[in-house]
Coordinates of C-alpha atoms and ligand atoms in Angstrom, one line a residue:
M1 CA 158.6 89.7 53.5
Y2 CA 162.1 90.9 52.5
R3 CA 160.7 94.3 51.8
K4 CA 159.1 94.5 55.2
M5 CA 162.2 93.3 57.0
L6 CA 164.4 95.8 55.2
R7 CA 162.0 98.7 55.9
I8 CA 161.8 97.8 59.6
R9 CA 165.6 97.7 59.8
M10 CA 166.0 101.0 58.1
I11 CA 163.3 102.7 60.3
E12 CA 165.0 101.4 63.5
E13 CA 168.5 102.4 62.1
G14 CA 166.9 105.8 61.5
I15 CA 165.9 106.0 65.2
V16 CA 169.5 105.1 66.1
E17 CA 170.9 107.9 63.9
R18 CA 168.7 110.5 65.4
Y19 CA 168.3 109.4 69.0
A20 CA 171.3 111.4 70.3
E21 CA 169.6 114.6 69.2
Q22 CA 167.5 114.1 72.4
E23 CA 164.3 115.0 70.7
M24 CA 162.9 111.5 71.2
R25 CA 162.2 111.8 75.0
C26 CA 161.3 108.2 75.6
P27 CA 163.3 105.0 75.9
V28 CA 163.5 102.8 72.8
H29 CA 163.8 99.0 72.7
L30 CA 164.9 98.0 69.2
S31 CA 164.2 94.8 67.4
I32 CA 167.3 95.0 65.1
G33 CA 168.3 91.4 64.5
Q34 CA 164.8 90.1 65.3
E35 CA 162.9 91.3 62.3
A36 CA 162.1 87.8 60.8
A37 CA 160.0 86.7 63.8
A38 CA 157.7 89.8 63.5
V39 CA 157.4 89.7 59.8
G40 CA 157.1 85.9 59.4
V41 CA 154.2 85.8 61.8
C42 CA 152.4 88.9 60.8
H43 CA 152.6 88.1 57.1
N44 CA 150.0 85.4 57.8
L45 CA 147.6 87.8 59.5
K46 CA 144.7 90.0 58.4
H47 CA 144.0 93.5 59.6
T48 CA 141.0 92.1 61.4
D49 CA 143.2 89.9 63.5
R50 CA 144.3 91.1 66.9
V51 CA 148.0 91.5 67.7
F52 CA 149.4 92.4 71.1
S53 CA 153.0 93.4 71.7
T54 CA 155.5 94.3 74.4
H55 CA 158.1 97.0 75.1
R56 CA 159.9 95.8 71.9
C57 CA 157.0 96.7 69.6
H58 CA 158.2 98.7 66.6
A59 CA 158.7 95.6 64.4
H60 CA 155.3 94.1 65.2
Y61 CA 153.5 97.4 64.6
L62 CA 155.3 97.9 61.3
A63 CA 154.9 94.2 60.3
M64 CA 151.1 94.8 60.6
D65 CA 151.4 97.8 58.4
G66 CA 151.0 100.3 61.2
N67 CA 151.2 104.0 60.2
L68 CA 154.8 105.1 60.2
K69 CA 154.2 108.8 60.6
A70 CA 152.0 108.1 63.6
M71 CA 154.6 105.8 65.1
L72 CA 157.5 108.3 64.8
A73 CA 155.3 111.2 66.0
E74 CA 154.4 109.0 69.1
I75 CA 158.1 108.4 69.8
Y76 CA 158.7 112.2 69.6
G77 CA 155.8 112.7 72.0
K78 CA 153.7 114.6 69.5
A79 CA 149.9 115.1 69.3
E80 CA 149.9 113.3 65.9
G81 CA 151.3 110.2 67.5
C82 CA 149.3 107.0 67.5
M83 CA 148.7 107.5 71.3
G84 CA 148.4 111.2 71.0
G85 CA 152.0 111.5 72.2
R86 CA 151.2 110.1 75.7
G87 CA 152.6 106.6 75.4
G88 CA 155.9 106.7 73.6
S89 CA 157.8 103.9 71.9
M90 CA 156.4 101.1 74.2
H91 CA 152.7 101.8 73.6
L92 CA 152.3 101.6 69.9
A93 CA 148.8 100.7 68.5
D94 CA 147.1 100.9 65.2
H95 CA 143.6 99.5 65.5
A96 CA 142.8 99.8 61.8
K97 CA 145.7 97.5 61.1
G98 CA 145.1 95.0 63.9
L99 CA 147.9 96.1 66.3
I100 CA 145.6 96.5 69.2
A101 CA 148.0 97.3 72.0
S102 CA 151.6 97.2 73.1
V103 CA 152.2 96.9 76.8
P104 CA 155.6 97.1 78.5
I105 CA 154.6 95.2 81.7
V106 CA 156.3 91.9 81.0
G107 CA 153.8 89.2 80.2
S108 CA 150.9 91.6 79.7
S109 CA 150.4 90.9 76.0
I110 CA 149.4 87.4 76.9
P111 CA 146.1 87.6 78.8
L112 CA 145.0 90.5 76.6
A113 CA 145.3 88.2 73.5
V114 CA 143.5 85.4 75.3
G115 CA 140.8 87.9 76.2
T116 CA 140.2 88.9 72.6
A117 CA 140.5 85.3 71.5
L118 CA 137.7 84.4 74.0
S119 CA 135.5 87.2 72.7
D120 CA 136.1 86.1 69.1
H121 CA 135.4 82.5 70.0
I122 CA 132.1 83.5 71.6
D123 CA 131.2 85.7 68.6
G124 CA 132.0 82.7 66.3
N125 CA 134.1 84.7 63.8
Q126 CA 137.4 83.6 62.5
N127 CA 139.7 86.2 63.9
V128 CA 143.0 85.1 65.4
S129 CA 144.7 86.8 68.4
V130 CA 148.4 86.9 68.7
A131 CA 150.5 87.6 71.8
F132 CA 154.1 88.4 71.1
F133 CA 156.5 88.2 74.1
G134 CA 160.1 87.5 75.0
D135 CA 161.6 84.5 76.9
G136 CA 161.3 86.6 80.1
S137 CA 157.5 86.4 79.8
V138 CA 157.1 82.7 80.2
E139 CA 158.5 83.2 83.7
E140 CA 155.4 85.2 84.7
G141 CA 152.5 83.3 86.3
V142 CA 150.0 84.9 83.9
F143 CA 151.6 83.0 81.0
H144 CA 150.7 79.7 82.6
E145 CA 147.2 80.8 83.6
S146 CA 146.5 82.1 80.1
A147 CA 148.0 79.0 78.4
N148 CA 145.9 76.7 80.6
F149 CA 142.7 78.7 79.9
A150 CA 143.3 79.0 76.1
S151 CA 144.1 75.3 75.8
L152 CA 141.1 74.2 77.9
H153 CA 138.7 76.4 75.8
K154 CA 140.5 75.9 72.5
L155 CA 140.8 79.6 71.9
P156 CA 142.0 81.0 68.6
V157 CA 145.3 82.4 69.9
L158 CA 149.0 82.2 69.1
F159 CA 151.5 82.5 71.9
V160 CA 154.6 83.7 70.0
C161 CA 157.8 83.6 72.1
E162 CA 160.7 85.5 70.5
N163 CA 163.5 83.9 72.5
N164 CA 166.5 86.2 72.3
F165 CA 168.0 84.4 75.3
F166 CA 168.1 87.4 77.6
S167 CA 165.9 89.2 80.0
V168 CA 167.6 92.5 80.2
Y169 CA 171.1 91.3 81.3
T170 CA 170.3 87.9 82.6
P171 CA 170.8 85.0 80.2
L172 CA 168.1 82.3 79.9
K173 CA 170.5 79.6 81.2
D174 CA 170.9 81.5 84.5
R175 CA 167.1 81.8 84.9
Q176 CA 165.7 78.5 83.9
P177 CA 166.6 74.8 84.3
P178 CA 167.9 73.1 81.1
R179 CA 164.7 72.3 79.3
K180 CA 163.2 73.2 76.0
L181 CA 160.8 76.2 76.2
V182 CA 158.3 74.3 74.1
D183 CA 157.9 71.8 77.0
L184 CA 156.0 74.5 78.7
A185 CA 153.3 74.3 76.0
L186 CA 153.4 70.5 76.1
A187 CA 152.6 70.8 79.9
H188 CA 149.5 72.8 79.0
G189 CA 148.4 70.3 76.4
M190 CA 148.9 72.8 73.7
K191 CA 150.1 72.4 70.1
F192 CA 153.5 73.8 69.6
A193 CA 156.1 74.5 67.0
S194 CA 159.6 75.9 66.8
A195 CA 161.6 77.3 64.0
D196 CA 164.8 79.3 63.3
G197 CA 163.6 82.8 64.3
N198 CA 166.2 84.4 61.9
D199 CA 164.7 82.5 58.9
V200 CA 161.7 84.4 57.8
S201 CA 160.4 81.6 55.6
A202 CA 160.7 79.1 58.5
V203 CA 158.8 81.5 60.8
F204 CA 156.2 82.1 58.1
N205 CA 155.5 78.4 57.5
A206 CA 155.4 77.5 61.2
S207 CA 153.0 80.4 62.0
R208 CA 150.9 79.7 58.9
E209 CA 150.0 76.3 60.2
A210 CA 149.2 77.8 63.6
V211 CA 147.0 80.5 62.2
L212 CA 145.0 78.0 60.1
H213 CA 144.7 75.8 63.2
A214 CA 143.3 78.7 65.2
R215 CA 141.0 79.9 62.4
N216 CA 139.6 76.5 62.0
G217 CA 138.5 76.4 65.6
N218 CA 141.2 74.0 66.7
G219 CA 142.7 76.1 69.5
P220 CA 146.0 77.7 70.4
T221 CA 149.6 77.1 69.4
F222 CA 152.8 78.0 71.2
L223 CA 155.4 79.2 68.7
L224 CA 159.0 79.4 69.7
F225 CA 161.5 81.4 67.5
D226 CA 165.1 81.6 68.6
T227 CA 166.7 84.9 67.6
Y228 CA 169.0 87.6 69.0
R229 CA 168.9 91.3 69.7
W230 CA 171.9 93.1 68.4
R231 CA 171.8 96.3 70.4
A232 CA 171.3 97.0 74.1
H233 CA 168.2 95.8 75.9
C234 CA 167.1 99.5 76.0
G235 CA 168.6 102.3 73.9
T236 CA 170.6 102.5 70.8
D237 CA 174.1 101.4 71.9
F238 CA 175.9 98.1 71.5
D239 CA 176.6 97.0 75.1
N240 CA 178.5 93.8 74.9
N241 CA 181.4 95.6 76.7
I242 CA 179.5 95.5 80.0
G243 CA 180.1 91.7 80.1
Y244 CA 176.7 90.1 80.2
R245 CA 177.2 88.4 76.9
D246 CA 180.0 87.1 74.9
E247 CA 181.3 89.0 71.9
A248 CA 182.0 85.8 69.9
E249 CA 178.3 84.7 70.5
F250 CA 177.1 88.1 69.3
Q251 CA 179.3 88.0 66.2
E252 CA 178.0 84.5 65.4
W253 CA 174.4 85.8 65.5
R254 CA 175.3 88.8 63.4
L255 CA 176.4 86.5 60.7
R256 CA 172.9 85.0 60.9
C257 CA 171.3 88.4 60.0
P258 CA 167.7 87.6 59.0
I259 CA 167.8 90.2 56.2
D260 CA 171.2 89.4 54.7
N261 CA 170.3 85.7 54.7
C262 CA 167.0 86.3 53.1
K263 CA 168.7 88.5 50.5
V264 CA 171.2 85.8 49.6
K265 CA 168.4 83.3 49.2
L266 CA 166.4 85.6 46.9
Q267 CA 169.5 86.4 44.9
D268 CA 170.3 82.7 44.4
L269 CA 166.8 82.3 43.1
N270 CA 167.2 85.3 40.8
L271 CA 164.3 87.0 42.6
L272 CA 166.3 90.1 43.8
S273 CA 168.4 92.1 41.4
A274 CA 170.9 94.7 42.6
E275 CA 168.9 97.4 40.9
Y276 CA 165.7 96.4 42.7
E277 CA 167.5 96.3 46.0
E278 CA 168.9 99.8 45.3
S279 CA 165.5 101.1 44.4
L280 CA 164.0 99.7 47.6
V281 CA 166.6 101.4 49.7
L282 CA 166.0 104.7 48.0
E283 CA 162.2 104.4 48.3
F284 CA 162.4 103.6 52.0
K285 CA 165.0 106.2 52.7
K286 CA 162.8 108.9 51.2
E287 CA 159.7 107.7 53.0
I288 CA 161.6 107.4 56.3
D289 CA 163.2 110.8 56.1
S290 CA 159.9 112.4 55.3
A291 CA 158.2 110.6 58.2
F292 CA 160.9 111.9 60.6
E293 CA 160.4 115.4 59.3
F294 CA 156.7 115.0 59.9
A295 CA 157.3 113.8 63.5
K296 CA 159.8 116.5 64.3
S297 CA 157.7 119.3 63.1
A298 CA 154.3 118.0 64.4
P299 CA 152.9 120.0 67.4
L300 CA 153.2 118.8 71.0
P301 CA 149.9 117.9 72.7
E302 CA 148.0 120.7 74.3
S303 CA 149.0 120.9 78.0
S304 CA 145.2 121.3 78.8
Q305 CA 144.8 117.7 77.7
A306 CA 147.4 116.3 80.1
Q307 CA 144.9 114.6 82.4
T308 CA 142.7 113.2 79.6
H309 CA 142.6 109.4 79.8
V310 CA 144.3 109.5 83.2
Y311 CA 142.4 107.7 86.0
V312 CA 142.6 109.9 89.1
Ligands
LIG1 C1 156.3 92.7 85.3 C2 157.5 93.3 84.9 N1 158.7 93.0 85.6 C3 159.9 93.6 85.2 C4 159.9 94.5 84.2 C5 161.2 95.2 83.8 N2 161.6 94.6 82.5 C6 161.4 95.3 81.3 S1 161.8 94.4 80.0 C7 162.3 93.1 80.9 C8 163.0 91.9 80.3 C9 162.1 91.3 79.3 O1 162.7 90.2 78.7 P1 162.0 89.4 77.6 O2 160.5 89.2 78.0 O3 162.8 88.2 77.3 O4 161.9 90.4 76.4 P2 163.1 91.1 75.6 O5 163.4 92.4 76.3 O6 164.3 90.1 75.6 O7 162.6 91.3 74.2 C10 162.1 93.4 82.2 C11 162.5 92.4 83.3 C12 158.7 94.9 83.6 N3 158.6 95.7 82.6 N4 157.5 94.2 83.9

């Protein structure tokens, strides 16, 4: 899981480094700071499970082992992209790996996951569906309709809320009454669990239980992981200067970096040597540089294909 988190961080930092070149012509929503939630959950899943993500989908796609070259080519709008260059950063999918769709309409991952969970429930297989979403999504009516339906029919689905405390620039405390978000699951008669979203082991353990619960036919779980996004809601900047959040709060969360904290734990257990860490960084740097090269030099889609897959 440390490897996966580090790789995701380095890939997103690679996007940050190159974004100003203006060759990636789509918005990007980075998960830097939130890697533990994606990795801790997905590390429990199989490629036959079904994961649905949001506008902030890079980490989920990569945590499910989605193809890196196809992801970067997609962000560069190229024909080799996982959506043929049509979707951009917010529409990543890799069906062979279980990342079925990423949808930027807030709340949309939720009914899609309930739909595949219903289909798997009817088919009687042991697949699990997972909806990732932010704290903004529980404010959409579809969350409640989906939670009610999944709870009633004991569907094999995980509702994974990555609570980073902001919906764009509006803090959670200005959007919702003072209550725990897990109370929403309680209201729907659903099993729930919460854990430190910056502690990958805690996320892994909480979601492991939820995945087993779903695979064994016992129904859905709402999982709440508190975490924090480091950079702007959209784009590569740090934007604390615009005043929607407090610099001190931000620095506090930076100290809780999921990757650094995991590294310290592994080092204390003598499970991560400086040499191994160095070799990982080199290995990923090489892989990432070559994937960017691939994406940059890949061809654009044929203009004659512009209307393919478009409903007119
Ligand atoms: C239905 C809908 N309303 C508004 C938006 C605009 N919008 C895009 S992201 C976002 C905030 C989402 O916040 P959250 O769900 O907490 O996810 P986060 O960005 O924090 O990861 C909003 C309001 C949208 N994409 N879809």
